[in-house]
Coordinates of C-alpha atoms and ligand atoms in Angstrom, one line a residue:
X1 CA 45.6 -8.8 0.3
X2 CA 45.0 -12.5 0.6
X3 CA 48.0 -14.6 1.9
X4 CA 49.5 -17.0 -0.6
X5 CA 51.0 -20.4 0.3
X6 CA 54.5 -21.1 -1.2
X7 CA 56.2 -24.4 -0.8
X8 CA 59.9 -25.1 -1.0
X9 CA 60.9 -28.7 -1.9
X10 CA 64.6 -29.5 -1.7
X11 CA 66.3 -32.6 -0.3
X12 CA 69.1 -30.5 1.2
X13 CA 68.1 -28.8 4.5
X14 CA 70.6 -26.0 4.0
X15 CA 69.1 -25.0 0.6
X16 CA 65.7 -24.9 2.2
X17 CA 66.9 -22.7 5.0
X18 CA 68.7 -20.2 2.7
X19 CA 65.7 -20.0 0.3
X20 CA 63.4 -19.4 3.3
X21 CA 65.7 -16.6 4.6
X22 CA 65.7 -15.0 1.2
X23 CA 61.9 -14.9 0.9
X24 CA 61.2 -14.1 4.5
X25 CA 60.6 -10.4 3.9
X26 CA 58.0 -10.8 1.2
X27 CA 54.5 -9.7 2.4
X28 CA 51.5 -12.0 2.3
X29 CA 53.6 -15.1 1.8
X30 CA 53.1 -18.1 3.9
X31 CA 56.1 -20.4 3.4
X32 CA 56.1 -24.1 4.1
X33 CA 59.0 -26.5 3.2
X34 CA 60.0 -30.1 3.0
X35 CA 63.0 -32.2 2.2
X36 CA 60.8 -35.1 1.1
X37 CA 59.0 -34.7 -2.3
X38 CA 56.4 -37.3 -1.2
X39 CA 55.5 -35.3 1.9
X40 CA 55.4 -32.2 -0.2
X41 CA 53.0 -33.8 -2.7
X42 CA 50.6 -34.8 0.2
X43 CA 50.8 -31.2 1.5
X44 CA 50.0 -29.8 -2.0
X45 CA 47.0 -32.1 -2.3
X46 CA 45.5 -31.0 1.0
X47 CA 46.4 -27.3 1.0
X48 CA 45.7 -24.4 -1.3
X49 CA 49.3 -24.0 -2.5
X50 CA 49.9 -21.2 -5.0
X51 CA 53.6 -21.4 -5.8
X52 CA 56.2 -24.2 -5.5
X53 CA 60.0 -23.8 -5.6
X54 CA 61.2 -27.3 -6.6
X55 CA 64.8 -28.6 -6.6
X56 CA 65.5 -30.6 -9.8
X57 CA 67.8 -33.2 -8.4
X58 CA 66.2 -35.2 -5.5
X59 CA 66.7 -38.9 -4.6
X60 CA 63.1 -40.1 -4.2
X61 CA 61.3 -38.3 -7.0
X62 CA 63.2 -35.9 -9.2
X63 CA 61.9 -32.3 -9.8
X64 CA 60.6 -33.1 -13.3
X65 CA 58.6 -36.1 -12.0
X66 CA 57.3 -34.0 -9.1
X67 CA 56.0 -31.3 -11.5
X68 CA 54.3 -34.0 -13.7
X69 CA 52.6 -35.4 -10.6
X70 CA 51.3 -32.0 -9.7
X71 CA 50.1 -31.4 -13.2
X72 CA 48.2 -34.7 -13.4
X73 CA 46.0 -33.9 -10.4
X74 CA 43.0 -31.6 -10.8
X75 CA 43.6 -30.4 -7.2
X76 CA 47.2 -29.2 -7.9
X77 CA 47.5 -28.5 -11.6
X78 CA 47.2 -24.8 -11.1
X79 CA 50.2 -24.5 -8.8
X80 CA 52.9 -22.3 -10.4
X81 CA 56.2 -24.3 -10.3
X82 CA 59.6 -22.7 -10.4
X83 CA 62.4 -25.2 -10.8
X84 CA 65.6 -24.5 -8.8
X85 CA 68.6 -26.1 -10.4
X86 CA 72.3 -26.2 -10.2
X87 CA 72.8 -28.4 -13.2
X88 CA 73.4 -27.3 -16.7
X89 CA 71.7 -24.3 -18.2
X90 CA 71.5 -26.2 -21.4
X91 CA 68.3 -25.9 -23.4
X92 CA 67.3 -29.6 -23.2
X93 CA 67.0 -29.4 -19.4
X94 CA 65.1 -26.1 -19.7
X95 CA 62.7 -27.7 -22.1
X96 CA 62.3 -30.9 -20.0
X97 CA 61.2 -28.8 -17.1
X98 CA 58.9 -26.6 -19.1
X99 CA 57.3 -29.7 -20.8
X100 CA 56.6 -31.3 -17.5
X101 CA 54.7 -28.2 -16.4
X102 CA 57.1 -25.8 -14.7
X103 CA 56.8 -22.2 -15.7
X104 CA 60.3 -20.8 -14.9
X105 CA 63.8 -21.6 -13.6
X106 CA 66.0 -20.2 -10.8
X107 CA 69.7 -21.1 -11.0
X108 CA 72.0 -21.9 -8.1
X109 CA 73.8 -20.1 -6.7
X110 CA 70.7 -18.0 -6.2
X111 CA 70.8 -14.3 -7.0
X112 CA 68.8 -12.9 -4.0
X113 CA 67.3 -9.9 -6.0
X114 CA 66.2 -12.0 -9.0
X115 CA 64.7 -14.7 -6.7
X116 CA 62.6 -12.3 -4.7
X117 CA 61.6 -10.4 -7.9
X118 CA 60.5 -13.6 -9.6
X119 CA 58.5 -14.9 -6.6
X120 CA 56.8 -11.5 -6.3
X121 CA 56.0 -11.4 -10.0
X122 CA 54.5 -14.9 -9.8
X123 CA 52.5 -13.9 -6.7
X124 CA 51.0 -11.0 -8.8
X125 CA 50.1 -13.6 -11.5
X126 CA 48.4 -15.8 -8.9
X127 CA 46.4 -12.8 -7.7
X128 CA 45.3 -12.0 -11.2
X129 CA 44.5 -15.6 -11.9
X130 CA 42.4 -15.9 -8.8
X131 CA 40.6 -12.7 -9.5
X132 CA 39.9 -13.9 -13.0
X133 CA 38.6 -17.2 -11.6
X134 CA 36.3 -15.4 -9.1
X135 CA 35.0 -13.1 -11.9
X136 CA 34.4 -16.1 -14.1
X137 CA 32.5 -17.9 -11.3
X138 CA 30.4 -14.8 -10.7
X139 CA 29.7 -14.5 -14.4
X140 CA 28.8 -18.2 -14.5
X141 CA 26.5 -17.7 -11.5
X142 CA 24.8 -14.7 -12.9
X143 CA 24.4 -16.4 -16.3
X144 CA 22.7 -19.4 -14.5
X145 CA 20.5 -17.0 -12.6
X146 CA 19.6 -15.2 -15.8
X147 CA 18.8 -18.5 -17.5
X148 CA 16.6 -19.4 -14.5
X149 CA 14.9 -16.0 -14.5
X150 CA 14.3 -16.3 -18.2
X151 CA 12.9 -19.7 -17.8
X152 CA 10.6 -18.5 -15.1
X153 CA 9.5 -15.5 -17.1
X154 CA 8.8 -17.7 -20.1
X155 CA 6.7 -20.0 -17.9
X156 CA 4.9 -17.0 -16.5
X157 CA 4.3 -15.5 -19.9
X158 CA 3.0 -18.9 -21.1
X159 CA 0.6 -19.3 -18.2
X160 CA -0.6 -15.7 -18.7
X161 CA -1.2 -16.5 -22.3
X162 CA -3.1 -19.6 -21.4
X163 CA -5.1 -17.8 -18.8
X164 CA -6.0 -15.1 -21.3
X165 CA -6.9 -17.7 -23.9
X166 CA -9.2 -19.5 -21.4
X167 CA -10.6 -16.3 -20.0
X168 CA -11.3 -14.9 -23.4
X169 CA -13.0 -18.1 -24.4
X170 CA -15.1 -18.3 -21.2
X171 CA -16.2 -14.6 -21.5
X172 CA -16.6 -14.4 -25.2
X173 CA -18.8 -17.5 -25.4
X174 CA -21.7 -16.0 -23.3
X175 CA -21.2 -12.6 -24.9
X176 CA -21.5 -14.3 -28.3
X177 CA -24.8 -15.7 -27.2
X178 CA -26.0 -12.3 -25.9
X179 CA -25.0 -10.3 -29.0
X180 CA -26.5 -13.0 -31.2
X181 CA -29.8 -13.0 -29.5
X182 CA -29.8 -9.2 -29.5
X183 CA -29.3 -9.3 -33.2
X184 CA -32.1 -11.8 -33.6
X185 CA -34.4 -9.6 -31.5
X186 CA -33.5 -6.5 -33.5
X187 CA -34.8 -8.4 -36.6
X188 CA -38.1 -9.2 -34.9
X189 CA -41.2 -6.9 -34.4
X190 CA -40.6 -4.7 -31.4
X191 CA -42.3 -1.8 -29.8
X192 CA -40.4 1.4 -29.0
X193 CA -39.9 0.6 -25.4
X194 CA -38.5 -2.9 -26.2
X195 CA -36.3 -1.4 -28.7
X196 CA -34.8 0.9 -26.0
X197 CA -34.3 -2.1 -23.7
X198 CA -32.4 -3.7 -26.5
X199 CA -30.2 -0.6 -26.8
X200 CA -29.3 -1.1 -23.1
X201 CA -28.6 -4.8 -23.6
X202 CA -26.5 -4.1 -26.6
X203 CA -24.6 -1.4 -24.8
X204 CA -23.9 -3.6 -21.8
X205 CA -22.6 -6.5 -23.9
X206 CA -20.5 -4.1 -26.0
X207 CA -19.0 -2.7 -22.8
X208 CA -18.1 -6.2 -21.6
X209 CA -16.5 -7.0 -24.9
X210 CA -14.5 -3.7 -24.8
X211 CA -13.1 -4.6 -21.4
X212 CA -12.0 -8.0 -22.4
X213 CA -10.6 -6.7 -25.7
X214 CA -8.7 -4.1 -23.7
X215 CA -7.1 -6.8 -21.5
X216 CA -6.2 -8.8 -24.6
X217 CA -4.8 -5.7 -26.4
X218 CA -2.6 -4.9 -23.5
X219 CA -1.1 -8.4 -23.3
X220 CA -0.7 -8.5 -27.1
X221 CA 1.2 -5.2 -27.1
X222 CA 3.3 -6.2 -24.1
X223 CA 4.3 -9.4 -25.7
X224 CA 5.3 -7.5 -28.9
X225 CA 2.6 -9.2 -31.0
X226 CA 0.6 -6.2 -31.9
X227 CA 1.3 -4.9 -35.4
X228 CA -0.2 -1.8 -36.9
X229 CA -2.2 -2.4 -40.0
X230 CA -1.6 0.6 -42.3
X231 CA -4.1 1.3 -45.0
X232 CA -5.4 4.3 -46.9
X233 CA -7.5 6.2 -44.5
X234 CA -9.8 9.2 -44.8
X235 CA -9.1 11.7 -42.1
X236 CA -12.6 13.2 -42.5
X237 CA -14.2 9.8 -42.0
X238 CA -12.4 9.2 -38.7
X239 CA -13.4 12.7 -37.5
X240 CA -17.0 12.0 -38.7
X241 CA -17.1 8.6 -37.0
X242 CA -15.8 10.1 -33.7
X243 CA -18.4 12.9 -33.9
X244 CA -21.2 10.5 -34.5
X245 CA -20.0 8.4 -31.6
X246 CA -19.5 11.2 -29.0
X247 CA -21.6 14.2 -29.9
X248 CA -24.7 12.5 -28.7
X249 CA -23.0 11.1 -25.5
X250 CA -21.8 14.6 -24.6
X251 CA -25.2 16.1 -25.3
X252 CA -26.8 13.6 -23.0
X253 CA -24.5 14.8 -20.3
X254 CA -25.3 18.4 -21.0
X255 CA -21.8 19.2 -22.3
X256 CA -20.5 19.9 -25.8
X257 CA -18.2 17.8 -28.0
X258 CA -16.5 19.9 -30.6
X259 CA -13.8 19.2 -33.3
X260 CA -11.4 21.9 -34.4
X261 CA -9.9 20.3 -37.5
X262 CA -6.9 21.8 -39.3
X263 CA -8.0 22.2 -42.9
X264 CA -4.5 22.0 -44.2
X265 CA -4.4 18.3 -43.2
X266 CA -4.3 15.9 -46.1
X267 CA -7.6 14.2 -47.0
X268 CA -6.0 10.8 -47.0
X269 CA -3.2 9.3 -44.9
X270 CA -1.7 5.9 -44.5
X271 CA -2.9 4.9 -41.1
X272 CA -4.2 2.0 -39.0
X273 CA -7.6 3.6 -38.7
X274 CA -8.8 1.1 -36.1
X275 CA -6.0 1.9 -33.7
X276 CA -6.0 5.6 -34.4
X277 CA -9.7 5.7 -33.7
X278 CA -9.1 3.6 -30.6
X279 CA -6.6 6.1 -29.2
X280 CA -8.8 9.1 -29.9
X281 CA -12.0 7.4 -28.6
X282 CA -10.3 6.5 -25.4
X283 CA -9.2 10.1 -24.8
X284 CA -12.5 11.6 -25.8
X285 CA -14.5 9.1 -23.8
X286 CA -12.4 9.9 -20.7
X287 CA -12.9 13.6 -21.4
X288 CA -16.7 13.2 -21.5
X289 CA -16.6 10.9 -18.5
X290 CA -14.7 13.3 -16.3
X291 CA -16.4 16.5 -17.4
X292 CA -19.7 17.7 -15.8
X293 CA -19.8 21.2 -17.3
X294 CA -18.4 22.8 -20.4
X295 CA -16.8 21.0 -23.3
X296 CA -14.5 18.4 -24.7
X297 CA -12.5 19.5 -27.7
X298 CA -10.7 17.3 -30.2
X299 CA -8.1 19.5 -32.1
X300 CA -5.9 18.4 -35.0
X301 CA -2.9 20.4 -36.2
X302 CA -0.5 19.9 -39.1
X303 CA 2.9 20.5 -37.5
X304 CA 5.1 19.7 -40.5
X305 CA 5.0 18.4 -44.0
X306 CA 8.0 16.8 -45.6
X307 CA 8.4 14.6 -48.7
X308 CA 4.8 13.2 -48.7
X309 CA 4.9 12.7 -44.9
X310 CA 2.9 14.7 -42.4
X311 CA 3.5 15.3 -38.7
X312 CA 0.1 15.6 -37.0
X313 CA -0.7 16.7 -33.5
X314 CA -3.9 15.5 -31.9
X315 CA -5.1 17.1 -28.7
X316 CA -8.2 16.2 -26.5
X317 CA -9.0 18.9 -24.1
X318 CA -11.7 19.0 -21.5
X319 CA -13.1 21.3 -18.8
X320 CA -13.5 18.5 -16.3
X321 CA -12.3 17.5 -12.8
X322 CA -8.6 17.6 -13.8
X323 CA -5.9 15.3 -12.4
X324 CA -3.7 16.0 -9.3
X325 CA -0.1 16.7 -10.4
X326 CA 1.3 13.8 -8.3
X327 CA -1.0 11.4 -10.2
X328 CA -0.3 12.5 -13.7
X329 CA 2.6 10.1 -14.2
X330 CA 0.9 7.0 -12.9
X331 CA -2.4 7.3 -15.0
X332 CA -0.6 5.8 -18.0
X333 CA 0.2 2.7 -16.0
X334 CA -2.1 -0.4 -16.2
X335 CA -4.9 -0.6 -13.7
X336 CA -3.9 2.8 -12.2
X337 CA -6.4 5.6 -11.7
X338 CA -5.9 9.3 -10.8
X339 CA -7.3 9.1 -7.3
X340 CA -8.7 6.6 -4.8
X341 CA -12.4 6.1 -5.2
X342 CA -12.5 7.2 -8.8
X343 CA -13.9 3.7 -9.9
X344 CA -16.8 4.1 -7.4
X345 CA -17.7 7.5 -8.9
X346 CA -16.9 7.0 -12.6
X347 CA -16.3 3.3 -13.1
X348 CA -13.4 2.1 -15.3
X349 CA -10.6 -0.4 -15.2
X350 CA -7.6 1.9 -15.5
X351 CA -6.6 0.2 -18.7
X352 CA -7.6 2.8 -21.2
X353 CA -4.6 5.2 -20.9
X354 CA -2.1 2.3 -20.6
X355 CA -3.3 1.0 -24.0
X356 CA -3.4 4.6 -25.4
X357 CA 0.2 5.2 -24.4
X358 CA 1.4 1.9 -25.9
X359 CA -0.6 2.4 -29.1
X360 CA 0.9 5.9 -29.5
X361 CA 4.4 4.4 -28.9
X362 CA 3.7 1.8 -31.5
X363 CA 3.1 4.8 -33.9
X364 CA 6.6 6.0 -32.9
X365 CA 4.8 8.9 -31.1
X366 CA 4.8 10.4 -27.6
X367 CA 1.8 11.3 -25.5
X368 CA 1.7 13.9 -22.7
X369 CA -1.0 14.9 -20.2
X370 CA -1.4 18.5 -18.9
X371 CA -3.9 19.1 -16.2
X372 CA -5.0 21.4 -13.5
X373 CA -7.2 20.0 -10.7
X374 CA -10.7 21.4 -10.9
X375 CA -10.1 23.1 -14.3
X376 CA -9.6 20.4 -16.8
X377 CA -7.1 18.2 -18.7
X378 CA -5.4 18.0 -22.0
X379 CA -3.9 15.0 -23.7
X380 CA -1.6 15.7 -26.6
X381 CA 0.2 13.3 -29.0
X382 CA 2.0 13.7 -32.3
X383 CA 2.7 11.1 -35.0
X384 CA 4.1 10.9 -38.5
X385 CA 1.9 9.5 -41.3
X386 CA 2.4 9.0 -45.0
X387 CA 0.3 11.2 -47.2
X388 CA -2.0 9.5 -49.7
X389 CA -3.3 11.1 -52.9
X390 CA -6.4 9.2 -54.1
X391 CA -9.7 8.8 -52.5
X392 CA -10.3 5.9 -50.1
X393 CA -12.8 3.3 -51.1
X394 CA -16.1 4.2 -49.5
X395 CA -17.5 1.7 -47.0
X396 CA -20.6 -0.2 -48.0
X397 CA -23.7 0.0 -45.9
X398 CA -23.8 -2.8 -43.3
X399 CA -26.2 -5.6 -44.3
X400 CA -28.4 -7.4 -41.8
X401 CA -28.1 -11.1 -41.7
X402 CA -31.8 -11.4 -42.4
X403 CA -31.3 -9.7 -45.7
X404 CA -29.2 -12.6 -47.0
X405 CA -30.8 -15.0 -49.5
X406 CA -31.5 -18.6 -48.4
X407 CA -29.0 -21.3 -49.4
X408 CA -30.4 -24.4 -51.2
X409 CA -29.9 -27.9 -49.8
X410 CA -27.5 -27.2 -47.0
X411 CA -27.6 -29.5 -44.0
X412 CA -25.3 -28.6 -41.2
X413 CA -24.1 -30.4 -38.0
X414 CA -23.5 -27.9 -35.2
X415 CA -21.3 -29.2 -32.3
X416 CA -21.6 -26.6 -29.5
X417 CA -21.9 -27.2 -25.8
X418 CA -23.2 -23.8 -24.9
X419 CA -27.0 -23.9 -25.2
X420 CA -27.5 -20.2 -25.8
X421 CA -25.0 -20.2 -28.6
X422 CA -26.4 -23.4 -30.1
X423 CA -29.9 -21.9 -30.1
X424 CA -28.7 -18.6 -31.6
X425 CA -26.6 -20.2 -34.3
X426 CA -29.4 -22.7 -35.2
X427 CA -31.8 -19.8 -35.5
X428 CA -29.5 -17.8 -37.8
X429 CA -28.8 -20.9 -40.0
X430 CA -32.5 -21.6 -40.2
X431 CA -33.1 -18.0 -41.4
X432 CA -30.8 -18.9 -44.3
X433 CA -32.8 -22.0 -45.1
X434 CA -30.2 -24.3 -43.7
X435 CA -31.3 -27.4 -41.7
X436 CA -29.4 -28.1 -38.6
X437 CA -28.6 -31.0 -36.3
X438 CA -27.1 -30.1 -33.0
X439 CA -24.8 -32.1 -30.6
X440 CA -23.0 -31.1 -27.5
X441 CA -19.5 -32.5 -27.9
X442 CA -17.0 -33.9 -30.4
X443 CA -17.9 -37.6 -29.6
X444 CA -21.5 -37.0 -30.4
X445 CA -20.5 -35.3 -33.6
X446 CA -18.5 -38.4 -34.6
X447 CA -21.5 -40.6 -33.9
X448 CA -23.8 -38.3 -36.1
X449 CA -21.5 -38.4 -39.1
X450 CA -21.6 -42.2 -39.1
X451 CA -25.2 -42.2 -40.4
X452 CA -25.9 -38.8 -41.9
X453 CA -24.1 -37.0 -44.7
X454 CA -23.7 -33.3 -43.8
X455 CA -22.9 -30.4 -46.1
X456 CA -20.7 -28.9 -43.4
X457 CA -19.9 -29.1 -39.7
X458 CA -19.7 -26.1 -37.4
X459 CA -17.4 -27.3 -34.6
X460 CA -16.8 -25.4 -31.3
X461 CA -13.2 -25.7 -30.2
X462 CA -13.6 -26.3 -26.4
X463 CA -16.2 -28.9 -25.5
X464 CA -16.5 -31.5 -22.7
X465 CA -16.0 -35.2 -23.3
X466 CA -14.2 -34.7 -26.7
X467 CA -12.8 -31.3 -27.9
X468 CA -13.6 -29.9 -31.3
X469 CA -9.9 -30.3 -32.3
X470 CA -9.9 -34.0 -31.5
X471 CA -13.1 -34.6 -33.3
X472 CA -11.8 -32.7 -36.4
X473 CA -8.6 -34.9 -36.3
X474 CA -10.7 -38.1 -36.1
X475 CA -12.8 -37.0 -39.1
X476 CA -9.8 -36.1 -41.1
X477 CA -8.3 -39.5 -40.4
X478 CA -11.4 -41.4 -41.3
X479 CA -10.9 -44.0 -44.1
X480 CA -14.2 -43.2 -45.7
X481 CA -13.9 -40.3 -48.1
X482 CA -17.4 -38.9 -47.7
X483 CA -16.7 -38.4 -44.0
X484 CA -13.0 -37.4 -44.3
X485 CA -13.8 -34.6 -46.7
X486 CA -16.7 -32.9 -44.9
X487 CA -16.0 -29.1 -44.8
X488 CA -15.5 -28.0 -41.2
X489 CA -15.6 -24.6 -39.7
X490 CA -14.0 -24.3 -36.2
X491 CA -15.7 -21.8 -33.9
X492 CA -13.1 -20.4 -31.5
X493 CA -13.8 -17.9 -28.8
X494 CA -10.1 -17.3 -28.4
X495 CA -8.5 -14.5 -30.2
X496 CA -5.0 -16.0 -29.8
X497 CA -3.4 -16.8 -33.1
X498 CA -2.0 -20.0 -31.6
X499 CA -5.5 -21.4 -31.1
X500 CA -6.6 -20.5 -34.6
X501 CA -3.4 -22.2 -36.0
X502 CA -4.2 -25.2 -33.9
X503 CA -7.7 -25.4 -35.5
X504 CA -6.1 -25.3 -39.0
X505 CA -3.5 -27.8 -38.0
X506 CA -6.2 -30.2 -36.8
X507 CA -7.8 -30.0 -40.3
X508 CA -10.4 -27.2 -40.1
X509 CA -11.2 -25.4 -43.4
X510 CA -12.0 -22.1 -41.8
X511 CA -12.0 -20.6 -38.3
X512 CA -14.6 -18.1 -37.1
X513 CA -14.1 -16.2 -33.9
X514 CA -16.6 -15.4 -31.2
X515 CA -18.5 -13.2 -31.3
X516 CA -18.7 -13.8 -35.0
X517 CA -20.1 -11.7 -37.7
X518 CA -23.2 -13.4 -39.2
X519 CA -22.5 -12.0 -42.7
X520 CA -19.0 -13.5 -42.9
X521 CA -20.2 -16.8 -41.4
X522 CA -22.8 -16.9 -44.2
X523 CA -20.1 -16.2 -46.8
X524 CA -17.8 -18.9 -45.5
X525 CA -20.7 -21.5 -45.5
X526 CA -21.7 -20.5 -49.0
X527 CA -18.1 -20.9 -50.2
X528 CA -17.3 -24.2 -48.5
X529 CA -20.6 -25.9 -49.4
X530 CA -20.8 -24.4 -53.0
X531 CA -24.4 -23.8 -52.2
X532 CA -26.7 -22.0 -54.6
X533 CA -29.0 -19.3 -53.3
X534 CA -32.7 -19.9 -53.8
X535 CA -33.8 -16.3 -54.1
Ligands
ADP1 P1 -10.3 4.3 -16.6 O1 -10.9 3.2 -17.4 O2 -10.3 3.9 -15.1 O3 -10.8 5.6 -16.9 P2 -7.9 5.2 -17.8 O4 -6.6 4.5 -18.0 O5 -8.6 5.6 -19.1 O6 -8.8 4.3 -16.9 O7 -7.6 6.5 -16.9 C1 -6.8 6.3 -15.7 C2 -7.2 7.4 -14.8 O8 -6.7 8.7 -15.3 C3 -8.7 7.6 -14.5 O9 -9.1 6.7 -13.6 C4 -8.7 9.1 -14.0 O10 -8.3 9.1 -12.7 C5 -7.6 9.7 -14.8 N1 -8.1 10.4 -16.1 C6 -8.0 10.0 -17.3 N2 -8.5 10.9 -18.2 C7 -8.9 11.9 -17.4 C8 -9.6 13.2 -17.7 N3 -9.8 13.5 -19.0 N4 -9.9 14.0 -16.7 C9 -9.6 13.6 -15.4 N5 -9.0 12.4 -15.1 C10 -8.7 11.6 -16.1

């Protein structure tokens, strides 16, 4: 137990001595005394005194003044003061002492038992007070540390978001060029061999896009920004799509992909078909990737039906290489793979299952892996869905951009610093009968609109010299109405909502992402320019 300092202040030496003798047997008490209140005050200012026993009647400074002086100093206001008095027990004296800051009285002649008991009880209070103070300071410290850690985490999250925004822009811009040119080539006369080369090219760019989408998905889920988009979904269509996607891939590897579909499943459910397909595709594609002989089986099972809700179990089973039991837990973590060297043999980033697990969790479901090394693996998850009665609207056949009718009298200014994209977009716009001027940055765009009246501007977001956002702002602030009102589409390679909002805030009428869908670009141009088709 910590020793506490007690001070006795009394102008009469004999009183001091008798009090000292009374308190001498109390443990953990360090007693100091003085017959001079001034000396006692100095002592209190310099030492960590816990309790003071103060005589009321003293010649230099009386007891009440002494207490007031202690109270007025931040170094001494916490000292617990007990007044020792021989004078009247009348209330007015009692009150005077209490008002000046004393907390109790002892009356002369002192009763030894009461005196010792009181001092001991105040010592307990001091201990409690000090403990409280320590706890408070600790709390304050951990609060400060928490605030600091939160600030650091916020900063780290921001810089991660910025990094992702920049990276997604940097990677998506060239992919946009590649997929655009691939689309153009698809619509040109090709022999069979060239067509096959194009398949490879398309495949490679899709792969690249998948990887960056995976990284963005992961960060979106982790920052709590991923929402499931529920809509009426045909179960059969999902299964059909997956079969179309994977039967051929499996066949090429000399293995079988089969589906065992529970016929009692409802035809329609309310689901986020994109995310459900993403979960299943990841599992099936892993199954095919890690299986050399045998089969990969997707099995669905209706576990329960209750009040228009269905509990469905999905399982993807393979007869592949299996996963070591000590690796099963870590395969669901980001960038983790079942064993060393798996990337060299099979490729992959180790993100697939991390996303799958998070997406299943977003569906309020659980996923488990069962595997035996050398024999195969099974991934099983269950989720609840709402049942839907009516038929889903069938998807229309995908149109080619070259099928779209030309637009009359549309003259577009394209501001894009990436040459490949600029070439590709110009070609597409030309296909729709649109005439195009191209510039490489926002400043050049501003110079162009000085002399030419455009039907619309397509403005890339990130460009050197002057960004697309700055150029849009300058145009929207131009005093001349024919310039200020030009429709502007911002082209953004970032998938972050923040950046799209920034484009609208700058004054863009629409935002298209990269890689963009030519058909929707055509629609937006048509709407914003009110152009008539010529065919
Ligand atoms: P990757 O893109 O590297 O395949 P995943 O997150 O999809 O990343 O998978 C992580 C690891 O889990 C894989 O590298 C592999 O070691 C193991 N794994 C996943 N699915 C299977 C499977 N069906 N059979 C064997 N191992 C698998």
